[in-house]
Amino acid sequence: MKLTLYFREYCSLCHQMLAELQPWREHYGFELDVVDVDADPELERRFNELVPVLMEDETEICHWRLDQAALAAHLGEIG
């Protein structure tokens, strides 16, 4: 499974979510693609004030803060 974290380098919430995802990655073994929305005008327009946004394909799992219940439910549904 591959999740995507839409991210901004200067965003403290983004760095916090990235750090909080590490134990989840170790436990569940999913790949994490970190994408800087500021590198792509379309992504910047789409996600702008929502970052950080954690998604699998087009399914949003959570934004702003890591919602551990939503992530656990998502991983449970997939796994």
PDB file of N, CA and C in Angstrom:
ATOM      1  N   MET A   1       0.849  -1.171   0.000  1.00  0.00           N
ATOM      2  CA  MET A   1       0.000   0.000   0.000  1.00  0.00           C
ATOM      3  C   MET A   1       0.893   1.231   0.000  1.00  0.00           C
ATOM      4  N   LYS A   2       0.437   2.253  -0.724  1.00  0.00           N
ATOM      5  CA  LYS A   2       1.179   3.503  -0.800  1.00  0.00           C
ATOM      6  C   LYS A   2       0.265   4.655  -0.413  1.00  0.00           C
ATOM      7  N   LEU A   3       0.672   5.394   0.610  1.00  0.00           N
ATOM      8  CA  LEU A   3      -0.047   6.595   1.019  1.00  0.00           C
ATOM      9  C   LEU A   3       0.746   7.811   0.566  1.00  0.00           C
ATOM     10  N   THR A   4       0.054   8.922   0.400  1.00  0.00           N
ATOM     11  CA  THR A   4       0.698  10.170  -0.005  1.00  0.00           C
ATOM     12  C   THR A   4       0.414  11.226   1.044  1.00  0.00           C
ATOM     13  N   LEU A   5       1.471  11.907   1.459  1.00  0.00           N
ATOM     14  CA  LEU A   5       1.352  13.035   2.376  1.00  0.00           C
ATOM     15  C   LEU A   5       1.625  14.297   1.579  1.00  0.00           C
ATOM     16  N   TYR A   6       0.589  15.105   1.391  1.00  0.00           N
ATOM     17  CA  TYR A   6       0.759  16.401   0.745  1.00  0.00           C
ATOM     18  C   TYR A   6       1.223  17.371   1.815  1.00  0.00           C
ATOM     19  N   PHE A   7       2.303  18.081   1.547  1.00  0.00           N
ATOM     20  CA  PHE A   7       3.201  18.621   2.550  1.00  0.00           C
ATOM     21  C   PHE A   7       3.694  19.987   2.099  1.00  0.00           C
ATOM     22  N   ARG A   8       4.094  20.801   3.041  1.00  0.00           N
ATOM     23  CA  ARG A   8       4.856  22.037   2.772  1.00  0.00           C
ATOM     24  C   ARG A   8       6.076  22.021   3.680  1.00  0.00           C
ATOM     25  N   GLU A   9       7.205  22.392   3.128  1.00  0.00           N
ATOM     26  CA  GLU A   9       8.466  22.341   3.874  1.00  0.00           C
ATOM     27  C   GLU A   9       8.433  23.235   5.106  1.00  0.00           C
ATOM     28  N   TYR A  10       7.808  24.393   5.009  1.00  0.00           N
ATOM     29  CA  TYR A  10       7.808  25.350   6.125  1.00  0.00           C
ATOM     30  C   TYR A  10       6.658  25.136   7.109  1.00  0.00           C
ATOM     31  N   CYS A  11       5.888  24.080   6.934  1.00  0.00           N
ATOM     32  CA  CYS A  11       4.676  23.836   7.717  1.00  0.00           C
ATOM     33  C   CYS A  11       4.980  22.940   8.924  1.00  0.00           C
ATOM     34  N   SER A  12       4.812  23.470  10.123  1.00  0.00           N
ATOM     35  CA  SER A  12       5.101  22.681  11.324  1.00  0.00           C
ATOM     36  C   SER A  12       4.126  21.518  11.491  1.00  0.00           C
ATOM     37  N   LEU A  13       2.856  21.714  11.114  1.00  0.00           N
ATOM     38  CA  LEU A  13       1.899  20.605  11.187  1.00  0.00           C
ATOM     39  C   LEU A  13       2.291  19.480  10.234  1.00  0.00           C
ATOM     40  N   CYS A  14       2.845  19.855   9.083  1.00  0.00           N
ATOM     41  CA  CYS A  14       3.289  18.844   8.113  1.00  0.00           C
ATOM     42  C   CYS A  14       4.412  17.995   8.695  1.00  0.00           C
ATOM     43  N   HIS A  15       5.394  18.640   9.298  1.00  0.00           N
ATOM     44  CA  HIS A  15       6.516  17.910   9.902  1.00  0.00           C
ATOM     45  C   HIS A  15       6.035  17.046  11.069  1.00  0.00           C
ATOM     46  N   GLN A  16       5.074  17.544  11.821  1.00  0.00           N
ATOM     47  CA  GLN A  16       4.529  16.778  12.936  1.00  0.00           C
ATOM     48  C   GLN A  16       3.817  15.521  12.427  1.00  0.00           C
ATOM     49  N   MET A  17       2.977  15.672  11.392  1.00  0.00           N
ATOM     50  CA  MET A  17       2.276  14.502  10.861  1.00  0.00           C
ATOM     51  C   MET A  17       3.265  13.500  10.284  1.00  0.00           C
ATOM     52  N   LEU A  18       4.286  13.977   9.584  1.00  0.00           N
ATOM     53  CA  LEU A  18       5.299  13.085   9.025  1.00  0.00           C
ATOM     54  C   LEU A  18       5.967  12.272  10.132  1.00  0.00           C
ATOM     55  N   ALA A  19       6.331  12.918  11.226  1.00  0.00           N
ATOM     56  CA  ALA A  19       6.959  12.220  12.349  1.00  0.00           C
ATOM     57  C   ALA A  19       5.995  11.226  12.995  1.00  0.00           C
ATOM     58  N   GLU A  20       4.737  11.610  13.148  1.00  0.00           N
ATOM     59  CA  GLU A  20       3.747  10.728  13.777  1.00  0.00           C
ATOM     60  C   GLU A  20       3.421   9.515  12.908  1.00  0.00           C
ATOM     61  N   LEU A  21       3.639   9.620  11.617  1.00  0.00           N
ATOM     62  CA  LEU A  21       3.366   8.498  10.709  1.00  0.00           C
ATOM     63  C   LEU A  21       4.442   7.411  10.779  1.00  0.00           C
ATOM     64  N   GLN A  22       5.636   7.749  11.259  1.00  0.00           N
ATOM     65  CA  GLN A  22       6.744   6.797  11.239  1.00  0.00           C
ATOM     66  C   GLN A  22       6.429   5.481  11.964  1.00  0.00           C
ATOM     67  N   PRO A  23       5.929   5.495  13.191  1.00  0.00           N
ATOM     68  CA  PRO A  23       5.620   4.206  13.827  1.00  0.00           C
ATOM     69  C   PRO A  23       4.529   3.422  13.091  1.00  0.00           C
ATOM     70  N   TRP A  24       3.604   4.119  12.479  1.00  0.00           N
ATOM     71  CA  TRP A  24       2.561   3.453  11.684  1.00  0.00           C
ATOM     72  C   TRP A  24       3.185   2.760  10.478  1.00  0.00           C
ATOM     73  N   ARG A  25       4.140   3.436   9.828  1.00  0.00           N
ATOM     74  CA  ARG A  25       4.826   2.844   8.676  1.00  0.00           C
ATOM     75  C   ARG A  25       5.583   1.592   9.098  1.00  0.00           C
ATOM     76  N   GLU A  26       6.260   1.681  10.228  1.00  0.00           N
ATOM     77  CA  GLU A  26       7.031   0.533  10.707  1.00  0.00           C
ATOM     78  C   GLU A  26       6.119  -0.643  11.028  1.00  0.00           C
ATOM     79  N   HIS A  27       4.964  -0.371  11.598  1.00  0.00           N
ATOM     80  CA  HIS A  27       4.041  -1.442  11.989  1.00  0.00           C
ATOM     81  C   HIS A  27       3.302  -2.044  10.786  1.00  0.00           C
ATOM     82  N   TYR A  28       2.802  -1.185   9.897  1.00  0.00           N
ATOM     83  CA  TYR A  28       1.967  -1.655   8.791  1.00  0.00           C
ATOM     84  C   TYR A  28       2.743  -1.858   7.484  1.00  0.00           C
ATOM     85  N   GLY A  29       3.928  -1.270   7.387  1.00  0.00           N
ATOM     86  CA  GLY A  29       4.765  -1.476   6.209  1.00  0.00           C
ATOM     87  C   GLY A  29       4.308  -0.777   4.943  1.00  0.00           C
ATOM     88  N   PHE A  30       3.518   0.293   5.070  1.00  0.00           N
ATOM     89  CA  PHE A  30       3.097   0.999   3.862  1.00  0.00           C
ATOM     90  C   PHE A  30       4.183   1.961   3.390  1.00  0.00           C
ATOM     91  N   GLU A  31       4.174   2.222   2.085  1.00  0.00           N
ATOM     92  CA  GLU A  31       5.055   3.233   1.519  1.00  0.00           C
ATOM     93  C   GLU A  31       4.435   4.598   1.772  1.00  0.00           C
ATOM     94  N   LEU A  32       5.286   5.605   1.896  1.00  0.00           N
ATOM     95  CA  LEU A  32       4.792   6.968   2.077  1.00  0.00           C
ATOM     96  C   LEU A  32       5.498   7.875   1.083  1.00  0.00           C
ATOM     97  N   ASP A  33       4.729   8.470   0.211  1.00  0.00           N
ATOM     98  CA  ASP A  33       5.231   9.425  -0.756  1.00  0.00           C
ATOM     99  C   ASP A  33       4.942  10.814  -0.199  1.00  0.00           C
ATOM    100  N   VAL A  34       5.981  11.606   0.027  1.00  0.00           N
ATOM    101  CA  VAL A  34       5.821  12.963   0.548  1.00  0.00           C
ATOM    102  C   VAL A  34       5.938  13.927  -0.629  1.00  0.00           C
ATOM    103  N   VAL A  35       4.871  14.677  -0.872  1.00  0.00           N
ATOM    104  CA  VAL A  35       4.797  15.560  -2.038  1.00  0.00           C
ATOM    105  C   VAL A  35       4.641  17.004  -1.565  1.00  0.00           C
ATOM    106  N   ASP A  36       5.567  17.857  -1.993  1.00  0.00           N
ATOM    107  CA  ASP A  36       5.516  19.281  -1.662  1.00  0.00           C
ATOM    108  C   ASP A  36       4.516  19.959  -2.592  1.00  0.00           C
ATOM    109  N   VAL A  37       3.412  20.427  -2.045  1.00  0.00           N
ATOM    110  CA  VAL A  37       2.372  21.034  -2.876  1.00  0.00           C
ATOM    111  C   VAL A  37       2.850  22.314  -3.548  1.00  0.00           C
ATOM    112  N   ASP A  38       3.837  22.984  -2.966  1.00  0.00           N
ATOM    113  CA  ASP A  38       4.317  24.233  -3.544  1.00  0.00           C
ATOM    114  C   ASP A  38       5.137  24.012  -4.815  1.00  0.00           C
ATOM    115  N   ALA A  39       5.496  22.776  -5.111  1.00  0.00           N
ATOM    116  CA  ALA A  39       6.257  22.457  -6.321  1.00  0.00           C
ATOM    117  C   ALA A  39       5.350  22.274  -7.536  1.00  0.00           C
ATOM    118  N   ASP A  40       4.037  22.270  -7.329  1.00  0.00           N
ATOM    119  CA  ASP A  40       3.091  22.023  -8.415  1.00  0.00           C
ATOM    120  C   ASP A  40       1.890  22.946  -8.242  1.00  0.00           C
ATOM    121  N   PRO A  41       1.682  23.883  -9.170  1.00  0.00           N
ATOM    122  CA  PRO A  41       0.576  24.842  -9.034  1.00  0.00           C
ATOM    123  C   PRO A  41      -0.793  24.177  -8.887  1.00  0.00           C
ATOM    124  N   GLU A  42      -1.013  23.066  -9.556  1.00  0.00           N
ATOM    125  CA  GLU A  42      -2.301  22.371  -9.455  1.00  0.00           C
ATOM    126  C   GLU A  42      -2.498  21.819  -8.042  1.00  0.00           C
ATOM    127  N   LEU A  43      -1.456  21.197  -7.471  1.00  0.00           N
ATOM    128  CA  LEU A  43      -1.551  20.675  -6.101  1.00  0.00           C
ATOM    129  C   LEU A  43      -1.699  21.803  -5.094  1.00  0.00           C
ATOM    130  N   GLU A  44      -0.981  22.900  -5.330  1.00  0.00           N
ATOM    131  CA  GLU A  44      -1.097  24.051  -4.425  1.00  0.00           C
ATOM    132  C   GLU A  44      -2.530  24.577  -4.434  1.00  0.00           C
ATOM    133  N   ARG A  45      -3.135  24.674  -5.616  1.00  0.00           N
ATOM    134  CA  ARG A  45      -4.509  25.140  -5.719  1.00  0.00           C
ATOM    135  C   ARG A  45      -5.476  24.159  -5.047  1.00  0.00           C
ATOM    136  N   ARG A  46      -5.234  22.865  -5.253  1.00  0.00           N
ATOM    137  CA  ARG A  46      -6.147  21.835  -4.735  1.00  0.00           C
ATOM    138  C   ARG A  46      -6.101  21.713  -3.212  1.00  0.00           C
ATOM    139  N   PHE A  47      -4.899  21.742  -2.640  1.00  0.00           N
ATOM    140  CA  PHE A  47      -4.746  21.453  -1.211  1.00  0.00           C
ATOM    141  C   PHE A  47      -4.459  22.673  -0.348  1.00  0.00           C
ATOM    142  N   ASN A  48      -4.022  23.740  -0.916  1.00  0.00           N
ATOM    143  CA  ASN A  48      -3.622  24.978  -0.270  1.00  0.00           C
ATOM    144  C   ASN A  48      -3.704  24.996   1.262  1.00  0.00           C
ATOM    145  N   GLU A  49      -4.828  25.341   1.830  1.00  0.00           N
ATOM    146  CA  GLU A  49      -4.940  25.498   3.279  1.00  0.00           C
ATOM    147  C   GLU A  49      -5.228  24.193   4.021  1.00  0.00           C
ATOM    148  N   LEU A  50      -5.349  23.079   3.315  1.00  0.00           N
ATOM    149  CA  LEU A  50      -5.635  21.797   3.966  1.00  0.00           C
ATOM    150  C   LEU A  50      -4.385  21.067   4.437  1.00  0.00           C
ATOM    151  N   VAL A  51      -3.215  21.425   3.903  1.00  0.00           N
ATOM    152  CA  VAL A  51      -2.006  20.664   4.232  1.00  0.00           C
ATOM    153  C   VAL A  51      -1.710  20.716   5.717  1.00  0.00           C
ATOM    154  N   PRO A  52      -1.187  19.643   6.240  1.00  0.00           N
ATOM    155  CA  PRO A  52      -0.895  18.385   5.571  1.00  0.00           C
ATOM    156  C   PRO A  52      -2.164  17.573   5.301  1.00  0.00           C
ATOM    157  N   VAL A  53      -2.133  16.850   4.183  1.00  0.00           N
ATOM    158  CA  VAL A  53      -3.240  15.974   3.809  1.00  0.00           C
ATOM    159  C   VAL A  53      -2.669  14.582   3.564  1.00  0.00           C
ATOM    160  N   LEU A  54      -3.245  13.587   4.228  1.00  0.00           N
ATOM    161  CA  LEU A  54      -2.826  12.197   4.050  1.00  0.00           C
ATOM    162  C   LEU A  54      -3.876  11.497   3.205  1.00  0.00           C
ATOM    163  N   MET A  55      -3.428  10.881   2.099  1.00  0.00           N
ATOM    164  CA  MET A  55      -4.361  10.251   1.173  1.00  0.00           C
ATOM    165  C   MET A  55      -3.829   8.904   0.704  1.00  0.00           C
ATOM    166  N   GLU A  56      -4.764   8.070   0.273  1.00  0.00           N
ATOM    167  CA  GLU A  56      -4.425   6.903  -0.531  1.00  0.00           C
ATOM    168  C   GLU A  56      -5.181   7.076  -1.829  1.00  0.00           C
ATOM    169  N   ASP A  57      -4.444   7.179  -2.913  1.00  0.00           N
ATOM    170  CA  ASP A  57      -5.032   7.497  -4.219  1.00  0.00           C
ATOM    171  C   ASP A  57      -5.875   8.763  -4.079  1.00  0.00           C
ATOM    172  N   GLU A  58      -7.169   8.690  -4.332  1.00  0.00           N
ATOM    173  CA  GLU A  58      -8.037   9.868  -4.232  1.00  0.00           C
ATOM    174  C   GLU A  58      -8.852   9.887  -2.937  1.00  0.00           C
ATOM    175  N   THR A  59      -8.535   8.992  -2.015  1.00  0.00           N
ATOM    176  CA  THR A  59      -9.261   8.921  -0.749  1.00  0.00           C
ATOM    177  C   THR A  59      -8.501   9.682   0.328  1.00  0.00           C
ATOM    178  N   GLU A  60      -9.133  10.726   0.860  1.00  0.00           N
ATOM    179  CA  GLU A  60      -8.509  11.473   1.950  1.00  0.00           C
ATOM    180  C   GLU A  60      -8.715  10.711   3.255  1.00  0.00           C
ATOM    181  N   ILE A  61      -7.625  10.501   3.967  1.00  0.00           N
ATOM    182  CA  ILE A  61      -7.684   9.845   5.272  1.00  0.00           C
ATOM    183  C   ILE A  61      -7.845  10.907   6.359  1.00  0.00           C
ATOM    184  N   CYS A  62      -7.054  11.964   6.274  1.00  0.00           N
ATOM    185  CA  CYS A  62      -7.166  13.065   7.236  1.00  0.00           C
ATOM    186  C   CYS A  62      -6.379  14.266   6.721  1.00  0.00           C
ATOM    187  N   HIS A  63      -6.624  15.413   7.347  1.00  0.00           N
ATOM    188  CA  HIS A  63      -5.826  16.601   7.053  1.00  0.00           C
ATOM    189  C   HIS A  63      -5.626  17.401   8.347  1.00  0.00           C
ATOM    190  N   TRP A  64      -4.658  18.286   8.310  1.00  0.00           N
ATOM    191  CA  TRP A  64      -4.213  19.143   9.415  1.00  0.00           C
ATOM    192  C   TRP A  64      -3.509  18.374  10.525  1.00  0.00           C
ATOM    193  N   ARG A  65      -4.152  17.381  11.097  1.00  0.00           N
ATOM    194  CA  ARG A  65      -3.537  16.579  12.165  1.00  0.00           C
ATOM    195  C   ARG A  65      -3.767  15.102  11.859  1.00  0.00           C
ATOM    196  N   LEU A  66      -2.862  14.266  12.311  1.00  0.00           N
ATOM    197  CA  LEU A  66      -3.020  12.833  12.088  1.00  0.00           C
ATOM    198  C   LEU A  66      -4.206  12.335  12.914  1.00  0.00           C
ATOM    199  N   ASP A  67      -5.215  11.864  12.233  1.00  0.00           N
ATOM    200  CA  ASP A  67      -6.387  11.279  12.876  1.00  0.00           C
ATOM    201  C   ASP A  67      -6.111   9.784  12.992  1.00  0.00           C
ATOM    202  N   GLN A  68      -5.638   9.376  14.163  1.00  0.00           N
ATOM    203  CA  GLN A  68      -5.211   7.999  14.346  1.00  0.00           C
ATOM    204  C   GLN A  68      -6.367   7.021  14.182  1.00  0.00           C
ATOM    205  N   ALA A  69      -7.562   7.386  14.608  1.00  0.00           N
ATOM    206  CA  ALA A  69      -8.720   6.505  14.447  1.00  0.00           C
ATOM    207  C   ALA A  69      -9.058   6.326  12.978  1.00  0.00           C
ATOM    208  N   ALA A  70      -9.015   7.413  12.205  1.00  0.00           N
ATOM    209  CA  ALA A  70      -9.312   7.313  10.772  1.00  0.00           C
ATOM    210  C   ALA A  70      -8.238   6.503  10.057  1.00  0.00           C
ATOM    211  N   LEU A  71      -6.972   6.686  10.427  1.00  0.00           N
ATOM    212  CA  LEU A  71      -5.895   5.923   9.803  1.00  0.00           C
ATOM    213  C   LEU A  71      -6.025   4.449  10.160  1.00  0.00           C
ATOM    214  N   ALA A  72      -6.300   4.139  11.416  1.00  0.00           N
ATOM    215  CA  ALA A  72      -6.455   2.737  11.827  1.00  0.00           C
ATOM    216  C   ALA A  72      -7.624   2.098  11.088  1.00  0.00           C
ATOM    217  N   ALA A  73      -8.725   2.819  10.951  1.00  0.00           N
ATOM    218  CA  ALA A  73      -9.884   2.288  10.230  1.00  0.00           C
ATOM    219  C   ALA A  73      -9.532   2.057   8.773  1.00  0.00           C
ATOM    220  N   HIS A  74      -8.823   2.993   8.175  1.00  0.00           N
ATOM    221  CA  HIS A  74      -8.441   2.861   6.769  1.00  0.00           C
ATOM    222  C   HIS A  74      -7.506   1.670   6.572  1.00  0.00           C
ATOM    223  N   LEU A  75      -6.528   1.551   7.419  1.00  0.00           N
ATOM    224  CA  LEU A  75      -5.584   0.441   7.298  1.00  0.00           C
ATOM    225  C   LEU A  75      -6.260  -0.879   7.564  1.00  0.00           C
ATOM    226  N   GLY A  76      -7.234  -0.896   8.458  1.00  0.00           N
ATOM    227  CA  GLY A  76      -7.991  -2.112   8.744  1.00  0.00           C
ATOM    228  C   GLY A  76      -8.845  -2.556   7.569  1.00  0.00           C
ATOM    229  N   GLU A  77      -9.427  -1.568   6.872  1.00  0.00           N
ATOM    230  CA  GLU A  77     -10.255  -1.858   5.704  1.00  0.00           C
ATOM    231  C   GLU A  77      -9.409  -2.401   4.566  1.00  0.00           C
ATOM    232  N   ILE A  78      -8.218  -1.826   4.404  1.00  0.00           N
ATOM    233  CA  ILE A  78      -7.344  -2.229   3.310  1.00  0.00           C
ATOM    234  C   ILE A  78      -6.683  -3.560   3.620  1.00  0.00           C
ATOM    235  N   GLY A  79      -6.168  -3.691   4.862  1.00  0.00           N
ATOM    236  CA  GLY A  79      -5.411  -4.878   5.258  1.00  0.00           C
ATOM    237  C   GLY A  79      -6.314  -5.997   5.562  1.00  0.00           C
TER     238      GLY A  79
END
